[in-house]
Amino acid sequence: MDEFEIASAQEDADRNALITIQLQRGRLARAAARHAADGRRVCVHCDEPIAEKRLAAVPHATACRECETVAEQHAAHYVRRNAWAV
């Protein structure tokens, strides 16, 4: 493989990873309709109620602040780590 083919393969892998992340977010958004017993929306990751302040700031939130932070850090690490892989 020459450098162009390696770069092209890495670009394809990165694009596929981002598509997978977007599809996963879509599934999570559709799952957001779940509610706790008291009618509050619950996090799709930990099943804890999502704070009212978070829902006021991000009405379409599907995860609590803690789970969303972990998910964002994981996604950033994955993209950053693979962006330089050859």
PDB file of N, CA, C and O in Angstrom:
ATOM      1  N   MET A   1       0.838  -1.191   0.000  1.00  0.00           N
ATOM      2  CA  MET A   1       0.000   0.000   0.000  1.00  0.00           C
ATOM      3  C   MET A   1       0.876   1.245   0.000  1.00  0.00           C
ATOM      4  O   MET A   1       1.816   1.339   0.771  1.00  0.00           O
ATOM      5  N   ASP A   2       0.528   2.188  -0.848  1.00  0.00           N
ATOM      6  CA  ASP A   2       1.266   3.448  -0.819  1.00  0.00           C
ATOM      7  C   ASP A   2       0.596   4.403   0.177  1.00  0.00           C
ATOM      8  O   ASP A   2      -0.423   4.086   0.783  1.00  0.00           O
ATOM      9  N   GLU A   3       1.193   5.576   0.368  1.00  0.00           N
ATOM     10  CA  GLU A   3       0.695   6.531   1.362  1.00  0.00           C
ATOM     11  C   GLU A   3      -0.734   6.982   1.071  1.00  0.00           C
ATOM     12  O   GLU A   3      -1.533   7.176   1.990  1.00  0.00           O
ATOM     13  N   PHE A   4      -1.058   7.156  -0.205  1.00  0.00           N
ATOM     14  CA  PHE A   4      -2.406   7.576  -0.567  1.00  0.00           C
ATOM     15  C   PHE A   4      -3.432   6.516  -0.156  1.00  0.00           C
ATOM     16  O   PHE A   4      -4.489   6.842   0.386  1.00  0.00           O
ATOM     17  N   GLU A   5      -3.148   5.253  -0.409  1.00  0.00           N
ATOM     18  CA  GLU A   5      -4.079   4.183  -0.053  1.00  0.00           C
ATOM     19  C   GLU A   5      -4.237   4.069   1.460  1.00  0.00           C
ATOM     20  O   GLU A   5      -5.335   3.828   1.958  1.00  0.00           O
ATOM     21  N   ILE A   6      -3.126   4.255   2.189  1.00  0.00           N
ATOM     22  CA  ILE A   6      -3.191   4.209   3.653  1.00  0.00           C
ATOM     23  C   ILE A   6      -4.065   5.352   4.168  1.00  0.00           C
ATOM     24  O   ILE A   6      -4.936   5.145   5.023  1.00  0.00           O
ATOM     25  N   ALA A   7      -3.843   6.554   3.657  1.00  0.00           N
ATOM     26  CA  ALA A   7      -4.631   7.713   4.085  1.00  0.00           C
ATOM     27  C   ALA A   7      -6.101   7.530   3.724  1.00  0.00           C
ATOM     28  O   ALA A   7      -6.993   7.857   4.520  1.00  0.00           O
ATOM     29  N   SER A   8      -6.357   6.998   2.544  1.00  0.00           N
ATOM     30  CA  SER A   8      -7.731   6.778   2.114  1.00  0.00           C
ATOM     31  C   SER A   8      -8.425   5.742   3.004  1.00  0.00           C
ATOM     32  O   SER A   8      -9.586   5.923   3.397  1.00  0.00           O
ATOM     33  N   ALA A   9      -7.705   4.682   3.346  1.00  0.00           N
ATOM     34  CA  ALA A   9      -8.271   3.646   4.226  1.00  0.00           C
ATOM     35  C   ALA A   9      -8.563   4.221   5.604  1.00  0.00           C
ATOM     36  O   ALA A   9      -9.608   3.926   6.207  1.00  0.00           O
ATOM     37  N   GLN A  10      -7.665   5.061   6.121  1.00  0.00           N
ATOM     38  CA  GLN A  10      -7.886   5.671   7.431  1.00  0.00           C
ATOM     39  C   GLN A  10      -9.071   6.626   7.392  1.00  0.00           C
ATOM     40  O   GLN A  10      -9.874   6.665   8.308  1.00  0.00           O
ATOM     41  N   GLU A  11      -9.195   7.378   6.311  1.00  0.00           N
ATOM     42  CA  GLU A  11     -10.328   8.288   6.156  1.00  0.00           C
ATOM     43  C   GLU A  11     -11.642   7.506   6.136  1.00  0.00           C
ATOM     44  O   GLU A  11     -12.623   7.902   6.771  1.00  0.00           O
ATOM     45  N   ASP A  12     -11.658   6.389   5.437  1.00  0.00           N
ATOM     46  CA  ASP A  12     -12.859   5.542   5.403  1.00  0.00           C
ATOM     47  C   ASP A  12     -13.187   5.020   6.792  1.00  0.00           C
ATOM     48  O   ASP A  12     -14.356   5.006   7.203  1.00  0.00           O
ATOM     49  N   ALA A  13     -12.168   4.584   7.523  1.00  0.00           N
ATOM     50  CA  ALA A  13     -12.390   4.065   8.877  1.00  0.00           C
ATOM     51  C   ALA A  13     -12.932   5.157   9.794  1.00  0.00           C
ATOM     52  O   ALA A  13     -13.868   4.917  10.575  1.00  0.00           O
ATOM     53  N   ASP A  14     -12.363   6.358   9.707  1.00  0.00           N
ATOM     54  CA  ASP A  14     -12.842   7.474  10.532  1.00  0.00           C
ATOM     55  C   ASP A  14     -14.274   7.846  10.180  1.00  0.00           C
ATOM     56  O   ASP A  14     -15.101   8.084  11.064  1.00  0.00           O
ATOM     57  N   ARG A  15     -14.585   7.879   8.881  1.00  0.00           N
ATOM     58  CA  ARG A  15     -15.948   8.207   8.439  1.00  0.00           C
ATOM     59  C   ARG A  15     -16.936   7.162   8.967  1.00  0.00           C
ATOM     60  O   ARG A  15     -18.002   7.499   9.480  1.00  0.00           O
ATOM     61  N   ASN A  16     -16.569   5.885   8.867  1.00  0.00           N
ATOM     62  CA  ASN A  16     -17.450   4.826   9.359  1.00  0.00           C
ATOM     63  C   ASN A  16     -17.657   4.922  10.861  1.00  0.00           C
ATOM     64  O   ASN A  16     -18.759   4.687  11.360  1.00  0.00           O
ATOM     65  N   ALA A  17     -16.601   5.274  11.600  1.00  0.00           N
ATOM     66  CA  ALA A  17     -16.731   5.431  13.049  1.00  0.00           C
ATOM     67  C   ALA A  17     -17.688   6.571  13.380  1.00  0.00           C
ATOM     68  O   ALA A  17     -18.536   6.445  14.270  1.00  0.00           O
ATOM     69  N   LEU A  18     -17.583   7.681  12.671  1.00  0.00           N
ATOM     70  CA  LEU A  18     -18.472   8.815  12.917  1.00  0.00           C
ATOM     71  C   LEU A  18     -19.912   8.487  12.542  1.00  0.00           C
ATOM     72  O   LEU A  18     -20.849   8.893  13.237  1.00  0.00           O
ATOM     73  N   ILE A  19     -20.107   7.749  11.470  1.00  0.00           N
ATOM     74  CA  ILE A  19     -21.458   7.326  11.092  1.00  0.00           C
ATOM     75  C   ILE A  19     -22.050   6.446  12.179  1.00  0.00           C
ATOM     76  O   ILE A  19     -23.215   6.602  12.558  1.00  0.00           O
ATOM     77  N   THR A  20     -21.251   5.536  12.713  1.00  0.00           N
ATOM     78  CA  THR A  20     -21.713   4.654  13.784  1.00  0.00           C
ATOM     79  C   THR A  20     -22.125   5.463  15.002  1.00  0.00           C
ATOM     80  O   THR A  20     -23.167   5.206  15.607  1.00  0.00           O
ATOM     81  N   ILE A  21     -21.327   6.472  15.349  1.00  0.00           N
ATOM     82  CA  ILE A  21     -21.653   7.328  16.494  1.00  0.00           C
ATOM     83  C   ILE A  21     -22.970   8.058  16.245  1.00  0.00           C
ATOM     84  O   ILE A  21     -23.826   8.137  17.129  1.00  0.00           O
ATOM     85  N   GLN A  22     -23.158   8.588  15.038  1.00  0.00           N
ATOM     86  CA  GLN A  22     -24.395   9.308  14.725  1.00  0.00           C
ATOM     87  C   GLN A  22     -25.612   8.382  14.771  1.00  0.00           C
ATOM     88  O   GLN A  22     -26.678   8.768  15.260  1.00  0.00           O
ATOM     89  N   LEU A  23     -25.461   7.166  14.264  1.00  0.00           N
ATOM     90  CA  LEU A  23     -26.572   6.203  14.323  1.00  0.00           C
ATOM     91  C   LEU A  23     -26.910   5.865  15.763  1.00  0.00           C
ATOM     92  O   LEU A  23     -28.085   5.758  16.126  1.00  0.00           O
ATOM     93  N   GLN A  24     -25.879   5.706  16.582  1.00  0.00           N
ATOM     94  CA  GLN A  24     -26.100   5.400  17.995  1.00  0.00           C
ATOM     95  C   GLN A  24     -26.823   6.558  18.674  1.00  0.00           C
ATOM     96  O   GLN A  24     -27.752   6.342  19.457  1.00  0.00           O
ATOM     97  N   ARG A  25     -26.432   7.789  18.368  1.00  0.00           N
ATOM     98  CA  ARG A  25     -27.118   8.949  18.944  1.00  0.00           C
ATOM     99  C   ARG A  25     -28.576   8.989  18.512  1.00  0.00           C
ATOM    100  O   ARG A  25     -29.451   9.365  19.283  1.00  0.00           O
ATOM    101  N   GLY A  26     -28.852   8.607  17.268  1.00  0.00           N
ATOM    102  CA  GLY A  26     -30.234   8.569  16.794  1.00  0.00           C
ATOM    103  C   GLY A  26     -31.059   7.560  17.565  1.00  0.00           C
ATOM    104  O   GLY A  26     -32.201   7.834  17.938  1.00  0.00           O
ATOM    105  N   ARG A  27     -30.478   6.394  17.810  1.00  0.00           N
ATOM    106  CA  ARG A  27     -31.191   5.374  18.603  1.00  0.00           C
ATOM    107  C   ARG A  27     -31.429   5.885  20.019  1.00  0.00           C
ATOM    108  O   ARG A  27     -32.505   5.683  20.589  1.00  0.00           O
ATOM    109  N   LEU A  28     -30.447   6.574  20.585  1.00  0.00           N
ATOM    110  CA  LEU A  28     -30.611   7.109  21.935  1.00  0.00           C
ATOM    111  C   LEU A  28     -31.686   8.185  21.971  1.00  0.00           C
ATOM    112  O   LEU A  28     -32.465   8.259  22.906  1.00  0.00           O
ATOM    113  N   ALA A  29     -31.729   9.013  20.926  1.00  0.00           N
ATOM    114  CA  ALA A  29     -32.754  10.067  20.884  1.00  0.00           C
ATOM    115  C   ALA A  29     -34.153   9.464  20.836  1.00  0.00           C
ATOM    116  O   ALA A  29     -35.077   9.965  21.473  1.00  0.00           O
ATOM    117  N   ARG A  30     -34.302   8.381  20.067  1.00  0.00           N
ATOM    118  CA  ARG A  30     -35.622   7.732  20.009  1.00  0.00           C
ATOM    119  C   ARG A  30     -35.973   7.077  21.340  1.00  0.00           C
ATOM    120  O   ARG A  30     -37.139   6.953  21.685  1.00  0.00           O
ATOM    121  N   ALA A  31     -34.965   6.689  22.105  1.00  0.00           N
ATOM    122  CA  ALA A  31     -35.209   6.064  23.398  1.00  0.00           C
ATOM    123  C   ALA A  31     -35.522   7.092  24.487  1.00  0.00           C
ATOM    124  O   ALA A  31     -35.911   6.737  25.587  1.00  0.00           O
ATOM    125  N   ALA A  32     -35.378   8.358  24.183  1.00  0.00           N
ATOM    126  CA  ALA A  32     -35.554   9.406  25.185  1.00  0.00           C
ATOM    127  C   ALA A  32     -36.979   9.510  25.709  1.00  0.00           C
ATOM    128  O   ALA A  32     -37.212  10.170  26.702  1.00  0.00           O
ATOM    129  N   ALA A  33     -37.906   8.893  25.055  1.00  0.00           N
ATOM    130  CA  ALA A  33     -39.302   8.986  25.478  1.00  0.00           C
ATOM    131  C   ALA A  33     -39.560   8.227  26.778  1.00  0.00           C
ATOM    132  O   ALA A  33     -40.622   8.361  27.363  1.00  0.00           O
ATOM    133  N   ARG A  34     -38.574   7.454  27.219  1.00  0.00           N
ATOM    134  CA  ARG A  34     -38.765   6.715  28.471  1.00  0.00           C
ATOM    135  C   ARG A  34     -38.868   7.682  29.651  1.00  0.00           C
ATOM    136  O   ARG A  34     -38.192   8.687  29.695  1.00  0.00           O
ATOM    137  N   HIS A  35     -39.716   7.350  30.575  1.00  0.00           N
ATOM    138  CA  HIS A  35     -39.917   8.196  31.746  1.00  0.00           C
ATOM    139  C   HIS A  35     -39.799   7.368  33.013  1.00  0.00           C
ATOM    140  O   HIS A  35     -40.107   6.178  33.030  1.00  0.00           O
ATOM    141  N   ALA A  36     -39.358   8.024  34.067  1.00  0.00           N
ATOM    142  CA  ALA A  36     -39.310   7.383  35.377  1.00  0.00           C
ATOM    143  C   ALA A  36     -40.735   7.262  35.913  1.00  0.00           C
ATOM    144  O   ALA A  36     -41.678   7.800  35.345  1.00  0.00           O
ATOM    145  N   ALA A  37     -40.885   6.557  37.022  1.00  0.00           N
ATOM    146  CA  ALA A  37     -42.214   6.343  37.603  1.00  0.00           C
ATOM    147  C   ALA A  37     -42.914   7.654  37.942  1.00  0.00           C
ATOM    148  O   ALA A  37     -44.136   7.746  37.857  1.00  0.00           O
ATOM    149  N   ASP A  38     -42.149   8.690  38.277  1.00  0.00           N
ATOM    150  CA  ASP A  38     -42.757   9.973  38.635  1.00  0.00           C
ATOM    151  C   ASP A  38     -42.955  10.886  37.425  1.00  0.00           C
ATOM    152  O   ASP A  38     -43.291  12.048  37.569  1.00  0.00           O
ATOM    153  N   GLY A  39     -42.731  10.355  36.204  1.00  0.00           N
ATOM    154  CA  GLY A  39     -42.966  11.122  34.994  1.00  0.00           C
ATOM    155  C   GLY A  39     -41.740  11.857  34.468  1.00  0.00           C
ATOM    156  O   GLY A  39     -41.798  12.450  33.407  1.00  0.00           O
ATOM    157  N   ARG A  40     -40.650  11.830  35.216  1.00  0.00           N
ATOM    158  CA  ARG A  40     -39.431  12.503  34.753  1.00  0.00           C
ATOM    159  C   ARG A  40     -38.715  11.637  33.725  1.00  0.00           C
ATOM    160  O   ARG A  40     -38.803  10.416  33.759  1.00  0.00           O
ATOM    161  N   ARG A  41     -37.992  12.282  32.810  1.00  0.00           N
ATOM    162  CA  ARG A  41     -37.220  11.533  31.822  1.00  0.00           C
ATOM    163  C   ARG A  41     -35.988  10.937  32.472  1.00  0.00           C
ATOM    164  O   ARG A  41     -35.411  11.527  33.377  1.00  0.00           O
ATOM    165  N   VAL A  42     -35.596   9.760  31.994  1.00  0.00           N
ATOM    166  CA  VAL A  42     -34.460   9.076  32.597  1.00  0.00           C
ATOM    167  C   VAL A  42     -33.315   8.936  31.592  1.00  0.00           C
ATOM    168  O   VAL A  42     -33.524   8.897  30.379  1.00  0.00           O
ATOM    169  N   CYS A  43     -32.101   8.852  32.117  1.00  0.00           N
ATOM    170  CA  CYS A  43     -30.896   8.686  31.321  1.00  0.00           C
ATOM    171  C   CYS A  43     -30.913   7.315  30.648  1.00  0.00           C
ATOM    172  O   CYS A  43     -31.256   6.310  31.269  1.00  0.00           O
ATOM    173  N   VAL A  44     -30.550   7.282  29.372  1.00  0.00           N
ATOM    174  CA  VAL A  44     -30.545   6.015  28.640  1.00  0.00           C
ATOM    175  C   VAL A  44     -29.378   5.122  29.045  1.00  0.00           C
ATOM    176  O   VAL A  44     -29.368   3.941  28.720  1.00  0.00           O
ATOM    177  N   HIS A  45     -28.403   5.669  29.754  1.00  0.00           N
ATOM    178  CA  HIS A  45     -27.236   4.894  30.157  1.00  0.00           C
ATOM    179  C   HIS A  45     -27.376   4.323  31.570  1.00  0.00           C
ATOM    180  O   HIS A  45     -27.117   3.148  31.797  1.00  0.00           O
ATOM    181  N   CYS A  46     -27.762   5.181  32.521  1.00  0.00           N
ATOM    182  CA  CYS A  46     -27.779   4.743  33.926  1.00  0.00           C
ATOM    183  C   CYS A  46     -29.183   4.610  34.509  1.00  0.00           C
ATOM    184  O   CYS A  46     -29.342   4.183  35.650  1.00  0.00           O
ATOM    185  N   ASP A  47     -30.210   4.972  33.754  1.00  0.00           N
ATOM    186  CA  ASP A  47     -31.611   4.905  34.183  1.00  0.00           C
ATOM    187  C   ASP A  47     -31.947   5.793  35.380  1.00  0.00           C
ATOM    188  O   ASP A  47     -32.961   5.607  36.030  1.00  0.00           O
ATOM    189  N   GLU A  48     -31.095   6.778  35.653  1.00  0.00           N
ATOM    190  CA  GLU A  48     -31.390   7.757  36.693  1.00  0.00           C
ATOM    191  C   GLU A  48     -32.153   8.918  36.047  1.00  0.00           C
ATOM    192  O   GLU A  48     -31.958   9.211  34.866  1.00  0.00           O
ATOM    193  N   PRO A  49     -33.019   9.591  36.806  1.00  0.00           N
ATOM    194  CA  PRO A  49     -33.733  10.742  36.238  1.00  0.00           C
ATOM    195  C   PRO A  49     -32.765  11.832  35.781  1.00  0.00           C
ATOM    196  O   PRO A  49     -31.749  12.076  36.429  1.00  0.00           O
ATOM    197  N   ILE A  50     -33.083  12.471  34.659  1.00  0.00           N
ATOM    198  CA  ILE A  50     -32.281  13.587  34.156  1.00  0.00           C
ATOM    199  C   ILE A  50     -32.720  14.841  34.902  1.00  0.00           C
ATOM    200  O   ILE A  50     -33.915  15.113  35.024  1.00  0.00           O
ATOM    201  N   ALA A  51     -31.749  15.602  35.401  1.00  0.00           N
ATOM    202  CA  ALA A  51     -32.041  16.796  36.202  1.00  0.00           C
ATOM    203  C   ALA A  51     -32.876  17.798  35.410  1.00  0.00           C
ATOM    204  O   ALA A  51     -32.681  17.973  34.206  1.00  0.00           O
ATOM    205  N   GLU A  52     -33.791  18.449  36.105  1.00  0.00           N
ATOM    206  CA  GLU A  52     -34.656  19.449  35.471  1.00  0.00           C
ATOM    207  C   GLU A  52     -33.829  20.576  34.859  1.00  0.00           C
ATOM    208  O   GLU A  52     -34.163  21.083  33.788  1.00  0.00           O
ATOM    209  N   LYS A  53     -32.749  20.983  35.527  1.00  0.00           N
ATOM    210  CA  LYS A  53     -31.894  22.044  34.987  1.00  0.00           C
ATOM    211  C   LYS A  53     -31.290  21.623  33.653  1.00  0.00           C
ATOM    212  O   LYS A  53     -31.187  22.428  32.736  1.00  0.00           O
ATOM    213  N   ARG A  54     -30.888  20.357  33.555  1.00  0.00           N
ATOM    214  CA  ARG A  54     -30.302  19.871  32.291  1.00  0.00           C
ATOM    215  C   ARG A  54     -31.363  19.872  31.198  1.00  0.00           C
ATOM    216  O   ARG A  54     -31.107  20.275  30.075  1.00  0.00           O
ATOM    217  N   LEU A  55     -32.568  19.415  31.520  1.00  0.00           N
ATOM    218  CA  LEU A  55     -33.638  19.387  30.521  1.00  0.00           C
ATOM    219  C   LEU A  55     -34.044  20.796  30.101  1.00  0.00           C
ATOM    220  O   LEU A  55     -34.424  21.014  28.951  1.00  0.00           O
ATOM    221  N   ALA A  56     -33.945  21.749  31.033  1.00  0.00           N
ATOM    222  CA  ALA A  56     -34.253  23.138  30.676  1.00  0.00           C
ATOM    223  C   ALA A  56     -33.198  23.678  29.705  1.00  0.00           C
ATOM    224  O   ALA A  56     -33.513  24.403  28.768  1.00  0.00           O
ATOM    225  N   ALA A  57     -31.937  23.283  29.925  1.00  0.00           N
ATOM    226  CA  ALA A  57     -30.850  23.757  29.068  1.00  0.00           C
ATOM    227  C   ALA A  57     -30.788  22.990  27.752  1.00  0.00           C
ATOM    228  O   ALA A  57     -30.492  23.560  26.706  1.00  0.00           O
ATOM    229  N   VAL A  58     -31.056  21.670  27.828  1.00  0.00           N
ATOM    230  CA  VAL A  58     -30.978  20.802  26.648  1.00  0.00           C
ATOM    231  C   VAL A  58     -32.250  19.953  26.613  1.00  0.00           C
ATOM    232  O   VAL A  58     -32.266  18.819  27.094  1.00  0.00           O
ATOM    233  N   PRO A  59     -33.339  20.490  26.064  1.00  0.00           N
ATOM    234  CA  PRO A  59     -34.629  19.800  26.103  1.00  0.00           C
ATOM    235  C   PRO A  59     -34.621  18.403  25.472  1.00  0.00           C
ATOM    236  O   PRO A  59     -35.398  17.542  25.864  1.00  0.00           O
ATOM    237  N   HIS A  60     -33.738  18.163  24.510  1.00  0.00           N
ATOM    238  CA  HIS A  60     -33.694  16.871  23.826  1.00  0.00           C
ATOM    239  C   HIS A  60     -32.692  15.904  24.476  1.00  0.00           C
ATOM    240  O   HIS A  60     -32.371  14.868  23.907  1.00  0.00           O
ATOM    241  N   ALA A  61     -32.190  16.238  25.666  1.00  0.00           N
ATOM    242  CA  ALA A  61     -31.181  15.410  26.337  1.00  0.00           C
ATOM    243  C   ALA A  61     -31.693  13.985  26.547  1.00  0.00           C
ATOM    244  O   ALA A  61     -32.840  13.770  26.933  1.00  0.00           O
ATOM    245  N   THR A  62     -30.832  13.030  26.294  1.00  0.00           N
ATOM    246  CA  THR A  62     -31.176  11.621  26.501  1.00  0.00           C
ATOM    247  C   THR A  62     -30.334  11.006  27.604  1.00  0.00           C
ATOM    248  O   THR A  62     -30.544   9.862  27.973  1.00  0.00           O
ATOM    249  N   ALA A  63     -29.365  11.781  28.109  1.00  0.00           N
ATOM    250  CA  ALA A  63     -28.478  11.278  29.143  1.00  0.00           C
ATOM    251  C   ALA A  63     -28.284  12.342  30.221  1.00  0.00           C
ATOM    252  O   ALA A  63     -28.386  13.536  29.949  1.00  0.00           O
ATOM    253  N   CYS A  64     -27.995  11.880  31.421  1.00  0.00           N
ATOM    254  CA  CYS A  64     -27.679  12.817  32.494  1.00  0.00           C
ATOM    255  C   CYS A  64     -26.319  13.453  32.201  1.00  0.00           C
ATOM    256  O   CYS A  64     -25.577  12.997  31.322  1.00  0.00           O
ATOM    257  N   ARG A  65     -25.997  14.488  32.934  1.00  0.00           N
ATOM    258  CA  ARG A  65     -24.757  15.217  32.669  1.00  0.00           C
ATOM    259  C   ARG A  65     -23.530  14.319  32.825  1.00  0.00           C
ATOM    260  O   ARG A  65     -22.607  14.362  32.017  1.00  0.00           O
ATOM    261  N   GLU A  66     -23.514  13.486  33.857  1.00  0.00           N
ATOM    262  CA  GLU A  66     -22.360  12.632  34.112  1.00  0.00           C
ATOM    263  C   GLU A  66     -22.150  11.619  32.983  1.00  0.00           C
ATOM    264  O   GLU A  66     -21.036  11.452  32.488  1.00  0.00           O
ATOM    265  N   CYS A  67     -23.208  10.958  32.557  1.00  0.00           N
ATOM    266  CA  CYS A  67     -23.095   9.968  31.482  1.00  0.00           C
ATOM    267  C   CYS A  67     -22.739  10.628  30.154  1.00  0.00           C
ATOM    268  O   CYS A  67     -21.962  10.083  29.371  1.00  0.00           O
ATOM    269  N   GLU A  68     -23.289  11.808  29.894  1.00  0.00           N
ATOM    270  CA  GLU A  68     -22.975  12.512  28.652  1.00  0.00           C
ATOM    271  C   GLU A  68     -21.512  12.917  28.628  1.00  0.00           C
ATOM    272  O   GLU A  68     -20.852  12.814  27.590  1.00  0.00           O
ATOM    273  N   THR A  69     -20.974  13.355  29.770  1.00  0.00           N
ATOM    274  CA  THR A  69     -19.562  13.727  29.851  1.00  0.00           C
ATOM    275  C   THR A  69     -18.675  12.525  29.538  1.00  0.00           C
ATOM    276  O   THR A  69     -17.723  12.629  28.760  1.00  0.00           O
ATOM    277  N   VAL A  70     -19.004  11.383  30.119  1.00  0.00           N
ATOM    278  CA  VAL A  70     -18.223  10.169  29.866  1.00  0.00           C
ATOM    279  C   VAL A  70     -18.302   9.785  28.388  1.00  0.00           C
ATOM    280  O   VAL A  70     -17.289   9.455  27.763  1.00  0.00           O
ATOM    281  N   ALA A  71     -19.483   9.853  27.806  1.00  0.00           N
ATOM    282  CA  ALA A  71     -19.662   9.498  26.394  1.00  0.00           C
ATOM    283  C   ALA A  71     -18.873  10.443  25.487  1.00  0.00           C
ATOM    284  O   ALA A  71     -18.248  10.010  24.521  1.00  0.00           O
ATOM    285  N   GLU A  72     -18.887  11.740  25.805  1.00  0.00           N
ATOM    286  CA  GLU A  72     -18.145  12.707  24.998  1.00  0.00           C
ATOM    287  C   GLU A  72     -16.644  12.486  25.109  1.00  0.00           C
ATOM    288  O   GLU A  72     -15.927  12.570  24.114  1.00  0.00           O
ATOM    289  N   GLN A  73     -16.166  12.182  26.310  1.00  0.00           N
ATOM    290  CA  GLN A  73     -14.736  11.918  26.488  1.00  0.00           C
ATOM    291  C   GLN A  73     -14.327  10.664  25.730  1.00  0.00           C
ATOM    292  O   GLN A  73     -13.267  10.628  25.108  1.00  0.00           O
ATOM    293  N   HIS A  74     -15.168   9.644  25.762  1.00  0.00           N
ATOM    294  CA  HIS A  74     -14.876   8.404  25.043  1.00  0.00           C
ATOM    295  C   HIS A  74     -14.827   8.663  23.542  1.00  0.00           C
ATOM    296  O   HIS A  74     -13.910   8.212  22.846  1.00  0.00           O
ATOM    297  N   ALA A  75     -15.806   9.396  23.029  1.00  0.00           N
ATOM    298  CA  ALA A  75     -15.854   9.683  21.596  1.00  0.00           C
ATOM    299  C   ALA A  75     -14.661  10.541  21.178  1.00  0.00           C
ATOM    300  O   ALA A  75     -14.051  10.293  20.141  1.00  0.00           O
ATOM    301  N   ALA A  76     -14.309  11.540  21.989  1.00  0.00           N
ATOM    302  CA  ALA A  76     -13.177  12.406  21.653  1.00  0.00           C
ATOM    303  C   ALA A  76     -11.882  11.610  21.650  1.00  0.00           C
ATOM    304  O   ALA A  76     -11.032  11.785  20.774  1.00  0.00           O
ATOM    305  N   HIS A  77     -11.727  10.716  22.598  1.00  0.00           N
ATOM    306  CA  HIS A  77     -10.520   9.885  22.652  1.00  0.00           C
ATOM    307  C   HIS A  77     -10.438   8.986  21.425  1.00  0.00           C
ATOM    308  O   HIS A  77      -9.391   8.855  20.815  1.00  0.00           O
ATOM    309  N   TYR A  78     -11.569   8.397  21.053  1.00  0.00           N
ATOM    310  CA  TYR A  78     -11.579   7.485  19.910  1.00  0.00           C
ATOM    311  C   TYR A  78     -11.207   8.219  18.626  1.00  0.00           C
ATOM    312  O   TYR A  78     -10.359   7.778  17.870  1.00  0.00           O
ATOM    313  N   VAL A  79     -11.821   9.364  18.395  1.00  0.00           N
ATOM    314  CA  VAL A  79     -11.552  10.120  17.173  1.00  0.00           C
ATOM    315  C   VAL A  79     -10.118  10.639  17.182  1.00  0.00           C
ATOM    316  O   VAL A  79      -9.398  10.527  16.201  1.00  0.00           O
ATOM    317  N   ARG A  80      -9.673  11.176  18.331  1.00  0.00           N
ATOM    318  CA  ARG A  80      -8.320  11.720  18.420  1.00  0.00           C
ATOM    319  C   ARG A  80      -7.283  10.607  18.226  1.00  0.00           C
ATOM    320  O   ARG A  80      -6.312  10.764  17.517  1.00  0.00           O
ATOM    321  N   ARG A  81      -7.490   9.454  18.839  1.00  0.00           N
ATOM    322  CA  ARG A  81      -6.549   8.358  18.744  1.00  0.00           C
ATOM    323  C   ARG A  81      -6.466   7.838  17.307  1.00  0.00           C
ATOM    324  O   ARG A  81      -5.386   7.578  16.797  1.00  0.00           O
ATOM    325  N   ASN A  82      -7.599   7.709  16.641  1.00  0.00           N
ATOM    326  CA  ASN A  82      -7.603   7.156  15.300  1.00  0.00           C
ATOM    327  C   ASN A  82      -7.275   8.158  14.213  1.00  0.00           C
ATOM    328  O   ASN A  82      -6.930   7.785  13.117  1.00  0.00           O
ATOM    329  N   ALA A  83      -7.363   9.436  14.513  1.00  0.00           N
ATOM    330  CA  ALA A  83      -7.072  10.445  13.494  1.00  0.00           C
ATOM    331  C   ALA A  83      -5.601  10.407  13.081  1.00  0.00           C
ATOM    332  O   ALA A  83      -5.263  10.773  11.967  1.00  0.00           O
ATOM    333  N   TRP A  84      -4.747   9.935  13.975  1.00  0.00           N
ATOM    334  CA  TRP A  84      -3.311   9.905  13.686  1.00  0.00           C
ATOM    335  C   TRP A  84      -2.810   8.517  13.363  1.00  0.00           C
ATOM    336  O   TRP A  84      -1.638   8.335  13.050  1.00  0.00           O
ATOM    337  N   ALA A  85      -3.656   7.531  13.447  1.00  0.00           N
ATOM    338  CA  ALA A  85      -3.221   6.150  13.178  1.00  0.00           C
ATOM    339  C   ALA A  85      -2.881   5.975  11.709  1.00  0.00           C
ATOM    340  O   ALA A  85      -3.530   6.521  10.825  1.00  0.00           O
ATOM    341  N   VAL A  86      -1.865   5.222  11.461  1.00  0.00           N
ATOM    342  CA  VAL A  86      -1.466   4.940  10.080  1.00  0.00           C
ATOM    343  C   VAL A  86      -1.288   3.454   9.917  1.00  0.00           C
ATOM    344  O   VAL A  86      -0.917   2.742  10.768  1.00  0.00           O
TER     345      VAL A  86
END
